[in-house]
Coordinates of C-alpha atoms and ligand atoms in Angstrom, one line a residue:
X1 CA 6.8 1.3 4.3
X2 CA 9.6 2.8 6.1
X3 CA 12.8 0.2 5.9
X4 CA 15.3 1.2 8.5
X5 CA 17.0 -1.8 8.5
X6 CA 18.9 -1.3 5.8
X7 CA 19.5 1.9 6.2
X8 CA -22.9 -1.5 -3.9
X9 CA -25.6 -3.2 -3.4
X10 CA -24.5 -4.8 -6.6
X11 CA -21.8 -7.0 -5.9
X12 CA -23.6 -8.1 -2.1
X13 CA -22.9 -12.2 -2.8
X14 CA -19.3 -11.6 -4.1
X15 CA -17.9 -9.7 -1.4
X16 CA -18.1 -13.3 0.1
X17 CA -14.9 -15.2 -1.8
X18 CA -13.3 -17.9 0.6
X19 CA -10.2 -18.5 0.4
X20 CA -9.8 -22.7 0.6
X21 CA -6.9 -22.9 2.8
X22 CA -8.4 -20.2 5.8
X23 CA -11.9 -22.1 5.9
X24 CA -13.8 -18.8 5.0
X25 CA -13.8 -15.1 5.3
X26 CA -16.3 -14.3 8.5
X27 CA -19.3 -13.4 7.2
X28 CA -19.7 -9.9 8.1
X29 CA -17.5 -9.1 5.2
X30 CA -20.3 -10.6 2.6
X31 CA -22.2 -7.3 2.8
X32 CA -22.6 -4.0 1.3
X33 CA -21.2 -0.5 0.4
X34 CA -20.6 2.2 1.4
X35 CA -18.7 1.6 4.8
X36 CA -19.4 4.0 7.2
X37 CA -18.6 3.9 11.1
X38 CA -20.0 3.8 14.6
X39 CA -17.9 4.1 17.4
X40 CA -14.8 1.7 17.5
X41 CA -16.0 -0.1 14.5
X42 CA -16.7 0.2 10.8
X43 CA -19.7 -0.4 9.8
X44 CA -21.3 -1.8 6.4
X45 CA -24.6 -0.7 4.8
X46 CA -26.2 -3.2 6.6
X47 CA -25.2 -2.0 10.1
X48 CA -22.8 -5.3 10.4
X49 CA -19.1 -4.7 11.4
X50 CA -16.8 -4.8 8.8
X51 CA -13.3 -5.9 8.9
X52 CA -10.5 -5.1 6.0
X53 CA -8.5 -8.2 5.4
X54 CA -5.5 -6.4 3.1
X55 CA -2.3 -6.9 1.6
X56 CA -0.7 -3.6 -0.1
X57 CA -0.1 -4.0 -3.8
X58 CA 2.0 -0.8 -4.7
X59 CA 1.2 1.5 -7.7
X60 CA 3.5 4.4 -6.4
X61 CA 6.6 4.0 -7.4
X62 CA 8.4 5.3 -11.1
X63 CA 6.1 4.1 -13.1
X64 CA 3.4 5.0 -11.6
X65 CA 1.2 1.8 -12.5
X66 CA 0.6 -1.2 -10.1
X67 CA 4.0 -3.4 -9.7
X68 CA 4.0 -6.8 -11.5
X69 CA 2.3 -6.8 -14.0
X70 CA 5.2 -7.8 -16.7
X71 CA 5.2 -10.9 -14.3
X72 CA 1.3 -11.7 -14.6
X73 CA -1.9 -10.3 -16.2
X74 CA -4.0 -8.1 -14.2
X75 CA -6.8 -10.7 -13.9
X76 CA -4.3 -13.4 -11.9
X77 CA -2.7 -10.8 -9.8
X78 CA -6.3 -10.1 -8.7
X79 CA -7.1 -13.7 -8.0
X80 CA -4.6 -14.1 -5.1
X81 CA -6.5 -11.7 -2.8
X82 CA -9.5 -14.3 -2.6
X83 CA -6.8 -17.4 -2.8
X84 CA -5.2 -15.9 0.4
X85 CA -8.5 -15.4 2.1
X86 CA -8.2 -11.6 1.9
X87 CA -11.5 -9.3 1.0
X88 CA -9.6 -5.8 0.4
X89 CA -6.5 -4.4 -1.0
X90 CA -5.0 -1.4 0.1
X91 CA -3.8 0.2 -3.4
X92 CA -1.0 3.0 -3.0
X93 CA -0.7 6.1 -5.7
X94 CA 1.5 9.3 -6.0
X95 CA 0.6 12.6 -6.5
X96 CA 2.7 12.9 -9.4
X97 CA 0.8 10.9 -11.5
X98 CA -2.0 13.0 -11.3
X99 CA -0.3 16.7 -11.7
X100 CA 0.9 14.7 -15.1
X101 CA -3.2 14.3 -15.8
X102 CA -3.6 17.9 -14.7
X103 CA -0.6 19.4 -16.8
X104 CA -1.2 16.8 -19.6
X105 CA 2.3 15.4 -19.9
X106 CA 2.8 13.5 -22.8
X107 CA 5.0 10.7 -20.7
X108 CA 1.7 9.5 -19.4
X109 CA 1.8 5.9 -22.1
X110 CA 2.7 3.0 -20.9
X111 CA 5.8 3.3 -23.8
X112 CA 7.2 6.5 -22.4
X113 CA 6.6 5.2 -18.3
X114 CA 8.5 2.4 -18.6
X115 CA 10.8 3.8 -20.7
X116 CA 11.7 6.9 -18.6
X117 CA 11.9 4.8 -15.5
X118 CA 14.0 1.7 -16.9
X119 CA 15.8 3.2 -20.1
X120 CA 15.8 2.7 -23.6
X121 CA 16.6 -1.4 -23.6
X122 CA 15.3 -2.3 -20.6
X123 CA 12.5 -0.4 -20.8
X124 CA 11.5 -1.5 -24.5
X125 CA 12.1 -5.4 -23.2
X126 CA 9.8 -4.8 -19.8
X127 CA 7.3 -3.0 -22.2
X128 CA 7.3 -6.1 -24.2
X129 CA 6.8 -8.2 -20.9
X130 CA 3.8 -6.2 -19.6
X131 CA 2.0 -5.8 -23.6
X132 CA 2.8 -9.8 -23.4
X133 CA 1.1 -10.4 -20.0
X134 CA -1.7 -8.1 -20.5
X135 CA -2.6 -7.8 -24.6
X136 CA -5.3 -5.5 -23.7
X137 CA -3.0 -2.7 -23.4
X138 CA -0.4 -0.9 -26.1
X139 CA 2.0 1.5 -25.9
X140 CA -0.3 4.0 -26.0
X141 CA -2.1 3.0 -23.1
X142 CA -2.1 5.7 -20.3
X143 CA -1.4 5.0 -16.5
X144 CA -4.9 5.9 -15.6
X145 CA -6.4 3.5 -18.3
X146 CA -4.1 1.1 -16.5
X147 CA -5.2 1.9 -13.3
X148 CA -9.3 1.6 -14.6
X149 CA -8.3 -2.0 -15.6
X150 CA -7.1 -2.8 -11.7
X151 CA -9.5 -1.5 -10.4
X152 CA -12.1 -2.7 -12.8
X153 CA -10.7 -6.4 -12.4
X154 CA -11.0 -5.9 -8.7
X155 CA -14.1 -5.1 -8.6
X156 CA -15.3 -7.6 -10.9
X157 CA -13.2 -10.5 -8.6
X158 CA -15.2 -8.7 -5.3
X159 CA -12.0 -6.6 -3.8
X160 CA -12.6 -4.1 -2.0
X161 CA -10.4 -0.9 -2.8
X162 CA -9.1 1.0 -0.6
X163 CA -6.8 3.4 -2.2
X164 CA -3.8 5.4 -0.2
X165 CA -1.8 8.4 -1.0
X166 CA 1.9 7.0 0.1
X167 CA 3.8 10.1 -1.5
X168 CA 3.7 13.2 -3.3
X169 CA 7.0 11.9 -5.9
X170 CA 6.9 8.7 -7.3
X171 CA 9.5 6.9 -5.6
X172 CA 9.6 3.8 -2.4
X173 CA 8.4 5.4 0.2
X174 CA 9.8 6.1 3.2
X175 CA 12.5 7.7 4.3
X176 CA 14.2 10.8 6.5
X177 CA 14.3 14.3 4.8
X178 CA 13.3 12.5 1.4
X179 CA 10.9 15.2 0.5
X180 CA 7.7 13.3 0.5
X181 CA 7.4 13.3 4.1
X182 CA 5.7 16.3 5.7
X183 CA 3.6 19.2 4.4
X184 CA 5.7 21.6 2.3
X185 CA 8.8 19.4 2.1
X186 CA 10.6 19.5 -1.0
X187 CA 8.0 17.6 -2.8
X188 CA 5.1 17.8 -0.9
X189 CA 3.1 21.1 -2.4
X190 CA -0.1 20.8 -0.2
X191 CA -2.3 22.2 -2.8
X192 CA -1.7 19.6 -5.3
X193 CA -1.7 16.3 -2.7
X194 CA -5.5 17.7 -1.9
X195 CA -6.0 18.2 -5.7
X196 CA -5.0 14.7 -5.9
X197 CA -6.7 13.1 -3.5
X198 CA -10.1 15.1 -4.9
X199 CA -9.2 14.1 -8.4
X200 CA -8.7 10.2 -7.7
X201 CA -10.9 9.7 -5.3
X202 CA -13.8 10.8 -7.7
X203 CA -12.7 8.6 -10.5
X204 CA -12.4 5.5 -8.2
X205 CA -15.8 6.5 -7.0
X206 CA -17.1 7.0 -10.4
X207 CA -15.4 4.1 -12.1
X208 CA -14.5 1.1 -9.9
X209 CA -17.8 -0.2 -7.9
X210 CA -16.0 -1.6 -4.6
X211 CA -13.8 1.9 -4.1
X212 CA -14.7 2.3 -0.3
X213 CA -11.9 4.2 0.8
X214 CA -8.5 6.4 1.3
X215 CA -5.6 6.9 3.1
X216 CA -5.1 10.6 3.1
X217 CA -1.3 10.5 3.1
X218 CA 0.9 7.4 4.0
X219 CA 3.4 7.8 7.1
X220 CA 3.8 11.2 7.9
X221 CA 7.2 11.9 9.9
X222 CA 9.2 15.3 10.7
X223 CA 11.5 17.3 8.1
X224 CA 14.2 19.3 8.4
X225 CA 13.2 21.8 5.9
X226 CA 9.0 22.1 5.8
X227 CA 6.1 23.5 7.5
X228 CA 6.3 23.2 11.0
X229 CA 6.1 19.3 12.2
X230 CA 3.2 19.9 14.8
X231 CA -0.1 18.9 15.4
X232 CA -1.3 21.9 14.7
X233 CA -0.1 21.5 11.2
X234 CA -1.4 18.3 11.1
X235 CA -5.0 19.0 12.0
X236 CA -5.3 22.5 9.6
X237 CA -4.1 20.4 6.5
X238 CA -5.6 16.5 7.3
X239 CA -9.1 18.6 8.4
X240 CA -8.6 20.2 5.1
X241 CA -7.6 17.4 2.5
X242 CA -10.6 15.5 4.7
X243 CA -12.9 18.3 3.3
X244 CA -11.7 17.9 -0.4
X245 CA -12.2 14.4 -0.6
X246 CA -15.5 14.2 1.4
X247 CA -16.7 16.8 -1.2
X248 CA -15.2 14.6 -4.5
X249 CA -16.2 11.0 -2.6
X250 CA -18.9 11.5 0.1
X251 CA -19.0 7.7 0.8
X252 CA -15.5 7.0 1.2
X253 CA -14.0 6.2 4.7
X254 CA -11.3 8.9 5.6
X255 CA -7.9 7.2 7.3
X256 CA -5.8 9.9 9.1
X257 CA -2.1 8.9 9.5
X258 CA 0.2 9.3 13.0
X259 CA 3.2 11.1 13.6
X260 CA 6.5 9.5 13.2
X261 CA 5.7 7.2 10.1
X262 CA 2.5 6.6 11.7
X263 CA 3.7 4.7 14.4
X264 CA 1.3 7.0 16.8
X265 CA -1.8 8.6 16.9
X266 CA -3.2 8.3 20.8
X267 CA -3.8 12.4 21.2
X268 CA -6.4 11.9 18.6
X269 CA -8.4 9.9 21.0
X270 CA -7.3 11.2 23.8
X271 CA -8.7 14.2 23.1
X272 CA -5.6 16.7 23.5
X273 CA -5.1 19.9 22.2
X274 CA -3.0 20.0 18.8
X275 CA -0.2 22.6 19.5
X276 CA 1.7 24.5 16.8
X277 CA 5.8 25.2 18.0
X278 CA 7.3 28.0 19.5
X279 CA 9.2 30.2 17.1
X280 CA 7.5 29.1 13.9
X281 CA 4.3 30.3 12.4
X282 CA 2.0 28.2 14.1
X283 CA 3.5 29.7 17.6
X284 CA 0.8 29.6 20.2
X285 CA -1.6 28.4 17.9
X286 CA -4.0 25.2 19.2
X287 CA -6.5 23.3 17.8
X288 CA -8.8 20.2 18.9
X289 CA -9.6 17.1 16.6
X290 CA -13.7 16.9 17.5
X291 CA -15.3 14.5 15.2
X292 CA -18.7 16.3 15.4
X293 CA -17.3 19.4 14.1
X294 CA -16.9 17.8 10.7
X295 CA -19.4 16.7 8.4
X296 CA -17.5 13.5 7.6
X297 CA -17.8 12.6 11.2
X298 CA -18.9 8.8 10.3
X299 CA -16.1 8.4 7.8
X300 CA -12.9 8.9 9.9
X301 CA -10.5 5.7 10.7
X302 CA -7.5 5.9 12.4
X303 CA -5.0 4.0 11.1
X304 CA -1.2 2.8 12.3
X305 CA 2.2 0.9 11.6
X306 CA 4.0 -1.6 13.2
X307 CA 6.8 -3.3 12.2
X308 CA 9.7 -5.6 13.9
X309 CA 12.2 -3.4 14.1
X310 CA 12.8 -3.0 18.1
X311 CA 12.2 -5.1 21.5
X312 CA 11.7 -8.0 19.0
X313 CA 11.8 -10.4 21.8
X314 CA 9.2 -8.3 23.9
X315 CA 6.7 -10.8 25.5
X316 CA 3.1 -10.4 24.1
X317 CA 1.8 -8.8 27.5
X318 CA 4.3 -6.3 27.3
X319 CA 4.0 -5.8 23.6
X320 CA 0.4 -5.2 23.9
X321 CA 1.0 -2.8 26.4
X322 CA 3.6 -0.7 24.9
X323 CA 1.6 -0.7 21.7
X324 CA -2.0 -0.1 23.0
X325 CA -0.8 3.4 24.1
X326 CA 0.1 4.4 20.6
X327 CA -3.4 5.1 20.0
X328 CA -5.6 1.8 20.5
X329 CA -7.4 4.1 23.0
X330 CA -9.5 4.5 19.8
X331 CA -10.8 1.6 20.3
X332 CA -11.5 1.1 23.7
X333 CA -14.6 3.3 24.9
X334 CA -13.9 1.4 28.4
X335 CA -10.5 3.8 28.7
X336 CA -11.3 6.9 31.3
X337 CA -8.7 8.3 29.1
X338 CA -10.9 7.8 25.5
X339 CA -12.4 10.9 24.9
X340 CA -13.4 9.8 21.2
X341 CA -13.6 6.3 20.1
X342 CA -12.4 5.7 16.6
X343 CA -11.7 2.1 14.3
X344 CA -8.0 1.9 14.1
X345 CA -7.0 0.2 10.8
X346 CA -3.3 -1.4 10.8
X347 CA -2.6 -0.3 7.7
X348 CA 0.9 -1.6 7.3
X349 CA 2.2 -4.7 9.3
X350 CA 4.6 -7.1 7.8
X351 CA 8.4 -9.0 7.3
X352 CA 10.4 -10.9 5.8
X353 CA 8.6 -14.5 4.0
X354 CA 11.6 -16.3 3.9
X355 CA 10.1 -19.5 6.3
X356 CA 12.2 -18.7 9.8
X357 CA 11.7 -14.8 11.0
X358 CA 8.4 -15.8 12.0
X359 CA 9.5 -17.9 14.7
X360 CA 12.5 -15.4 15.3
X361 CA 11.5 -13.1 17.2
X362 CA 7.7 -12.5 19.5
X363 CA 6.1 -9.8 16.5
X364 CA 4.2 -12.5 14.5
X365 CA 2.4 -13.9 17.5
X366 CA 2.1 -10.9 19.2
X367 CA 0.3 -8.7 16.2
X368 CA -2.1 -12.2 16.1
X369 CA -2.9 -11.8 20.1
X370 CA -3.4 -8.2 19.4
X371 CA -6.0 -7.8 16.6
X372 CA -7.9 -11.1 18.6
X373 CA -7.7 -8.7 21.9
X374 CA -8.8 -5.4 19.9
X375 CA -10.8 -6.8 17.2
X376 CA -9.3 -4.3 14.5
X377 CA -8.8 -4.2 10.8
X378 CA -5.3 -4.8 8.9
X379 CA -3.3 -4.5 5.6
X380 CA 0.0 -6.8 5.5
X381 CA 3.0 -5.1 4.0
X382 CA 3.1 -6.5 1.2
X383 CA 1.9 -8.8 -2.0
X384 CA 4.8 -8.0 -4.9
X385 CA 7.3 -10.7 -5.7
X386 CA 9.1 -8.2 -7.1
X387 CA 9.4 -4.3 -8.2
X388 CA 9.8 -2.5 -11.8
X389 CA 12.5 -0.5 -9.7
X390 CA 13.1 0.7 -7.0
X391 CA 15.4 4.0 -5.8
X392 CA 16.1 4.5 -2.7
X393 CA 17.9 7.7 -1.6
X394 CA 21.1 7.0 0.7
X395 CA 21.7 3.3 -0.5
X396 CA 24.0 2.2 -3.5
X397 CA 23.6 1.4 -5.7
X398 CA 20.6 4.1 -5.3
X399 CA 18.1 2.3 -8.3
X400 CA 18.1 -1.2 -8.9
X401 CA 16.0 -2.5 -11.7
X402 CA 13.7 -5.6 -11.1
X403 CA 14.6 -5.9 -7.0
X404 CA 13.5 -9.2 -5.7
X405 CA 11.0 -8.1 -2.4
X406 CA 12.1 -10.8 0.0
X407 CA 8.3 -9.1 2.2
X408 CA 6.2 -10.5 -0.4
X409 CA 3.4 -12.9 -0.7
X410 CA 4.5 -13.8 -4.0
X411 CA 7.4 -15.2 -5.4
X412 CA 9.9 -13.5 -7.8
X413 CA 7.9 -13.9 -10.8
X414 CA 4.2 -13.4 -9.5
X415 CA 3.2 -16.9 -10.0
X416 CA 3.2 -18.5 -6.1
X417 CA 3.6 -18.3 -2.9
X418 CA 7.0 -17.2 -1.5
X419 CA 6.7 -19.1 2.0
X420 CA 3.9 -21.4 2.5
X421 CA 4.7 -22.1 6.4
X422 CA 4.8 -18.1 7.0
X423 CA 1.2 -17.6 5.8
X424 CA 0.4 -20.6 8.0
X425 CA 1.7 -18.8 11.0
X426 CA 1.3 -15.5 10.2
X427 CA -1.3 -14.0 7.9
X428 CA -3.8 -16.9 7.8
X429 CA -4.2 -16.5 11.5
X430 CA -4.5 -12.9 11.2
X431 CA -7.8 -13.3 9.5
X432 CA -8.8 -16.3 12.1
X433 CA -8.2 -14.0 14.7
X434 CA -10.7 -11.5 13.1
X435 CA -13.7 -14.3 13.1
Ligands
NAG1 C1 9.1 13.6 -20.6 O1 10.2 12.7 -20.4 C2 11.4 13.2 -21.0 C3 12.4 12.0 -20.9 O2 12.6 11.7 -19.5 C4 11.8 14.4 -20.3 O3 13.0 14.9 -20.9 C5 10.7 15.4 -20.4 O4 11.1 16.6 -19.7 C6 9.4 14.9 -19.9 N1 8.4 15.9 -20.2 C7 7.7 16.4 -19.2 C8 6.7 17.5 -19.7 O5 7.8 16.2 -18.1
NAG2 C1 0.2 5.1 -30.8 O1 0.0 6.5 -31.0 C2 0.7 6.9 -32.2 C3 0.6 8.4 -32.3 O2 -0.7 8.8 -32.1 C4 0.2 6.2 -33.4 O3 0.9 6.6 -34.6 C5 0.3 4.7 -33.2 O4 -0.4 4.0 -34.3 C6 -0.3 4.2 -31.9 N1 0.0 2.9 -31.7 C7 -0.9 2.0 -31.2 C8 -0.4 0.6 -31.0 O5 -2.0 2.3 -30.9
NAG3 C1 -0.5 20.8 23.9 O1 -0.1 21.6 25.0 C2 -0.9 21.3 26.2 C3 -0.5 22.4 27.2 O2 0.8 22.4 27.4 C4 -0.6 19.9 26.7 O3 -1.4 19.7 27.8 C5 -0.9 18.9 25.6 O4 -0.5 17.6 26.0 C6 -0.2 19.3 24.3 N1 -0.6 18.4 23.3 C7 0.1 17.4 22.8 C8 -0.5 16.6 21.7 O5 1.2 17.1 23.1
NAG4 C1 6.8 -10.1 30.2 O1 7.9 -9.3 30.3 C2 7.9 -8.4 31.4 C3 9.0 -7.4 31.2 O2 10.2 -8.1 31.0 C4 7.9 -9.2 32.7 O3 7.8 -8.3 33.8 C5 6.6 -10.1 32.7 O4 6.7 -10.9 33.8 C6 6.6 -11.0 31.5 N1 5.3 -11.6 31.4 C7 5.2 -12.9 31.1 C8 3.8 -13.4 31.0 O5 6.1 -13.6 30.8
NAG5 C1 15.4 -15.1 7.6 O1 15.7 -13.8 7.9 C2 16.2 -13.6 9.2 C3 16.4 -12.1 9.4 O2 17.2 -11.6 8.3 C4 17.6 -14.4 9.3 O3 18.0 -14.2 10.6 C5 17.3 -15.8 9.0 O4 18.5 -16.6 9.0 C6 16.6 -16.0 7.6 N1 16.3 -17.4 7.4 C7 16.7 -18.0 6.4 C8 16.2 -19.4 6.2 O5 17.4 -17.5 5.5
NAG6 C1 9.1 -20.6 18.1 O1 8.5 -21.9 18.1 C2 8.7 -22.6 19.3 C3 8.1 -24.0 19.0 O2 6.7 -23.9 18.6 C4 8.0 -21.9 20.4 O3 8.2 -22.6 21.6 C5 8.6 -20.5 20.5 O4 7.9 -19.7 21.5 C6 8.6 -19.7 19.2 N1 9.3 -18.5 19.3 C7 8.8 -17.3 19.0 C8 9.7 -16.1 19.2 O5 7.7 -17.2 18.5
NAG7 C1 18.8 -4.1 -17.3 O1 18.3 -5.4 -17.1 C2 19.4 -6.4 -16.9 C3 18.7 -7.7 -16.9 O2 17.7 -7.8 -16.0 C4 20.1 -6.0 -15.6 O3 21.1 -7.0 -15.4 C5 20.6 -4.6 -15.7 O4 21.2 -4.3 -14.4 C6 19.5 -3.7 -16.0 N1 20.1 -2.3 -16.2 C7 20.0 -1.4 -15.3 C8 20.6 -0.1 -15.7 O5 19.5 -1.6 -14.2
NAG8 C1 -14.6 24.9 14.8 C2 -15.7 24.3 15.6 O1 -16.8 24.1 15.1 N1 -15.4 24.0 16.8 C3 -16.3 23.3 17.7 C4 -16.0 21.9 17.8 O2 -16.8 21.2 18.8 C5 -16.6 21.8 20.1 C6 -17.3 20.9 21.0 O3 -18.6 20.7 20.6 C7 -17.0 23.2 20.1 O4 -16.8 23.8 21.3 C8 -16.2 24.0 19.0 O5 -16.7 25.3 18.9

């Protein structure tokens, strides 16, 4: 989530939780993994189009472990996604946590995550909170074991995972020059995000029953010191993390990120060549993004942000139109100017819950005419009342402890819902406009 303005077979029936306040989920979500697509749309494993119906519950941040659970136990957290009438979560991880697996850090426990991130009193005291909430665990517990029980629990409740890579160090995500923003920044080694993306999307796959899917890398956006921003670069090392995790997960949907914190992605469907830049290693070099060149062809998803932070008082016509060329091509084989169609997922889309912005400005409305006019998935930015902590380079002070997240569904202390009257007008008809 870039912030610039503050600087199975199995589970078939349960897929079909309704939320009591949104009527019910449409009914081609109660169906089947694996996803897979066909043309603009993604399909299930009965051939019915599937929509995901998200809200982002980060696990990428210092601790490495999904946010709130000193708040609430894993099993209510879960329990808000069918409340609010949603049928997927999209789940964010960093690398970082799993290089520590690979090089067997001993700061893995719960004890020594929360400590390292909050200190020695705070720490011990949130510890306390999060043993409290959720007795299953000790200090001992590691940050995968953590992450089994989510994704366990949300399986069991009928959410459907999708997971996404939002940055290489385990920090809020996004900013300029921050180092987890382009291939061979300061923190982005490419050879461990792929040996990451391999690694997790395997244990989802062989551990939580309604994993369907990942986001190769979250908002991908220039550098000054990197490989060379291009689409060139973008297509050797997407092509190539796409390859590792169709090998460790060959069921799992692919989503390939724009340029610019994914705010576009039309050359993908327009078919253009992907150039490298002139006085750089990838000089002269060109590549095209053909889906039947790779054997995931039926697994790849576009996926895009938009948030409110320009033209906020656009009319919906013009909003549409401004947007659509970002990349909805994707999803329109009726454009002479689609060379491949796509589904476009928009996988970040949000603001702040606080019962006015809504009616502030035209982007609340305007997303809503949008997804009924392209019929496309979406993930709200985002469920947490609250964060363990969050650093932010370039603010002061640059960590705060225990941040209130004014965005979120929930309230402070993960036990309602922050603004009634915004879900009413914002994400509840979201999903009515997907039925
Ligand atoms: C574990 O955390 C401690 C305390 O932050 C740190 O000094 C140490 O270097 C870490 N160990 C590893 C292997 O990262
Ligand atoms: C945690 O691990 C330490 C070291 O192995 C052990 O002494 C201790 O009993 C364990 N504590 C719990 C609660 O499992
Ligand atoms: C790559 O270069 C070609 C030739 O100049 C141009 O037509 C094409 O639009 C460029 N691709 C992108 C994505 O800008
Ligand atoms: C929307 O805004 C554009 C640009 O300001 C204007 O030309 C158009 O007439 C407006 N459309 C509607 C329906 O208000
Ligand atoms: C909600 O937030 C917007 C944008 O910051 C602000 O203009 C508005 O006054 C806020 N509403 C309330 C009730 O605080
Ligand atoms: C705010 O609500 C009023 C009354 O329903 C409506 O006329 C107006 O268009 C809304 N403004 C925006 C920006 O959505
Ligand atoms: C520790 O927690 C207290 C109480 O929530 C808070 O006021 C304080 O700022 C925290 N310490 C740090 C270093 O953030
Ligand atoms: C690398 C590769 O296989 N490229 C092929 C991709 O698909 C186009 C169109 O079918 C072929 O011309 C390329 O050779």
């Amino acid at each position: 989530m870039y912030c610039n303005i503050f600087a199975l077979g199995f589970l078939l029936s349960s897929f079909a939780f309704a939320a009591p306040s949104s009527s019910s989920i449409s009914k081609r979500t109660a169906s089947g993994l694996p996803l897979s697509t066909k043309g603009r749309d993604i399909i299930d494993a009965n051939g019915e189009v599937f929509h995901f119906m998200s809200t982002n519950w980060p696990g990428h941040q210092e601790i490495m472990i999904p946010e709130g659970l000193q708040h609430s136990s894993i099993k209510d957290i879960v329990a808000w996604f069918p409340k609010f009438g949603l049928n997927s979560v999209r789940l964010t991880f960093a690398i970082e946590m799993i290089d520590d697996i690979y090089s067997n850090n001993p700061n893995q426990t719960l004890e020594k995550s929360v400590i390292n991130a909050l200190g020695q009193t705070n720490g011990t005291r949130v510890l306390g909170q999060i043993l409290k909430k959720n007795p299953q665990f000790n200090k001992n517990t590691t940050r995968l074991q953590v992450w089994d029980a989510v994704g366990r629990e949300l399986s069991k409740q009928g959410v459907i995972i999708h997971l996404d890579n939002h940055v290489s160090k385990a920090f809020w995500c996004c900013g300029d020059d921050d180092g987890n923003g382009w291939f061979g920044e300061k923190y982005f080694d490419v050879e461990k995000w792929k040996r990451g993306l391999a690694f997790f999307t395997k244990h989802a796959k062989n551990n939580w029953p309604t994993f369907s899917s990942v986001g190769l890398r979250n908002e991908l956006r220039g550098a000054k010191v990197s490989e060379p921003v291009d689409w060139y670069t973008w297509y050797v090392h997407m092509t190539s993390a796409a390859d590792a995790v169709h090998k460790a997960a060959p069921d799992a949907l692919l989503f390939f990120s724009g340029l610019s914190y994914d705010t576009y992605i039309d050359p993908i469907p327009l078919g253009k060549a992907l150039n490298g830049t002139s006085g750089t290693p990838t000089a002269g070099k060109t590549a095209r993004f053909v889906p039947s060149n790779f054997s995931w062809e039926n697994k790849i998803v576009l996926e895009i942000h938009k948030y409110d932070f320009e033209a906020t008082q656009d009319n919906c016509t013009t909003f549409k139109s401004k947007w659509y060329q970002k990349g909805f091509q994707a999803v329109n084989p009726n454009d002479p100017a689609t060379q491949y169609t796509f589904p476009m997922v928009i996988s970040e889309w949000g603001f702040i819950q606080n019962g006015t912005y809504w009616n502030q400005t035209t982007y609340a409305s305007c997303l809503i005419e949008m997804v009924k006019e392209y019929q496309v998935s979406w993930q709200h930015w985002e469920l947490s009342g609250s964060f363990y902590l969050q650093t932010r380079p370039n603010r002061t002070p640059e960590t705060i402890q225990g941040l209130e997240e004014a965005w979120g569904l929930l309230n402070y202390n993960w036990n309602g819902i922050r603004s009634p009257i915004t879900l009413d007008n914002s994400l509840y008809k979201m999903i009515d406009a997907l039925k």
